[in-house]
Amino acid sequence: MSIVPRQRASTVCFREHQLLMIELQDPLSQKRFWSLPGGGIEPGETAADCARRETLEETGYEVSLHGDDQPFQYQFKWNGQVYDCQGHWFLASPMASEPSKVSAEPDIKQCLWVPIEHATQLLSFHPGLQNHIATLIRVYSG
């Protein structure tokens, strides 16, 4: 199996002492895991625009981004394919207290605000990424 390079962008979105997370289900393995909103950067799209778009599509929240992106490279398996991801991570906050309605995406099982102290435990599907997100949480928490 070949490894596919992929540029993607995500948000580490905070509200008070909570982190916006999504539960995904891999279409092939049916394995469920928690992640942060994000996805592939489309042609002509900036990483920041992608992070905002993906967060809105997956959660219904429009977000404000804070600071520069925090790059991180990692491999990720989805639907039987291994991706070599160059990730662009942005600290963000919601622009409204309630989300807008989103179209149902079969791979997204739920979207929740999770207390920060529990968030990194839920990201255990990828230890390297878990450490990167923990660092971003510390940056946010000051």
CSV table of C-alpha atoms in Angstrom, one decimal, residues 62-129:
chain,number,residue,atom,x,y,z
A,62,GLU,CA,-17.9,29.7,12.7
A,63,VAL,CA,-14.5,30.4,14.4
A,64,SER,CA,-11.9,33.1,14.8
A,65,LEU,CA,-8.3,32.0,14.5
A,66,HIS,CA,-5.7,33.2,16.9
A,67,GLY,CA,-2.0,33.5,15.9
A,68,ASP,CA,-0.1,31.6,13.3
A,69,ASP,CA,-0.5,27.9,12.4
A,70,GLN,CA,1.4,25.3,14.3
A,71,PRO,CA,2.7,22.8,11.7
A,72,PHE,CA,3.0,19.1,12.6
A,73,GLN,CA,3.7,16.1,10.3
A,74,TYR,CA,2.1,12.8,11.0
A,75,GLN,CA,0.8,9.6,9.4
A,76,PHE,CA,-2.9,8.8,9.6
A,77,LYS,CA,-4.8,5.7,8.4
A,78,TRP,CA,-8.4,6.3,7.1
A,79,ASN,CA,-10.6,4.0,5.1
A,80,GLY,CA,-7.7,1.6,4.5
A,81,GLN,CA,-5.4,4.3,3.1
A,82,VAL,CA,-2.3,5.7,4.9
A,83,TYR,CA,-1.8,9.4,4.6
A,84,ASP,CA,1.4,11.4,5.3
A,85,CYS,CA,-0.2,14.5,6.6
A,86,GLN,CA,1.4,17.9,6.8
A,87,GLY,CA,-1.0,19.4,9.3
A,88,HIS,CA,-1.6,23.1,10.0
A,89,TRP,CA,-3.1,23.6,13.5
A,90,PHE,CA,-4.7,26.8,14.5
A,91,LEU,CA,-5.9,28.0,18.0
A,92,ALA,CA,-9.5,29.2,17.6
A,93,SER,CA,-12.6,30.3,19.4
A,94,PRO,CA,-16.3,30.1,18.4
A,95,MET,CA,-17.9,33.3,17.1
A,96,ALA,CA,-21.4,32.3,18.5
A,97,SER,CA,-22.6,30.4,21.5
A,98,GLU,CA,-24.6,27.9,19.5
A,99,PRO,CA,-23.8,26.1,16.2
A,100,SER,CA,-25.7,26.5,13.0
A,101,LYS,CA,-27.3,23.3,11.5
A,102,VAL,CA,-24.8,21.1,9.7
A,103,SER,CA,-25.5,18.5,7.0
A,104,ALA,CA,-25.2,15.0,8.2
A,105,GLU,CA,-21.8,13.4,7.6
A,106,PRO,CA,-22.0,9.7,8.1
A,107,ASP,CA,-18.4,9.5,9.4
A,108,ILE,CA,-19.0,12.1,12.1
A,109,LYS,CA,-20.9,10.5,15.0
A,110,GLN,CA,-21.0,13.5,17.4
A,111,CYS,CA,-19.5,16.9,18.2
A,112,LEU,CA,-19.0,17.8,21.9
A,113,TRP,CA,-17.4,20.5,24.0
A,114,VAL,CA,-15.0,18.4,26.2
A,115,PRO,CA,-13.3,19.7,29.4
A,116,ILE,CA,-9.7,20.5,28.6
A,117,GLU,CA,-8.4,18.2,31.3
A,118,HIS,CA,-10.1,15.2,29.5
A,119,ALA,CA,-9.3,16.2,25.9
A,120,THR,CA,-5.8,14.8,25.5
A,121,GLN,CA,-7.0,11.4,26.9
A,122,LEU,CA,-9.6,11.2,24.2
A,123,LEU,CA,-6.9,11.8,21.5
A,124,SER,CA,-5.0,8.6,22.4
A,125,PHE,CA,-5.5,7.1,18.9
A,126,HIS,CA,-2.3,8.9,17.8
A,127,PRO,CA,0.3,9.5,20.6
A,128,GLY,CA,2.5,11.9,18.6
A,129,LEU,CA,-0.5,14.0,17.7
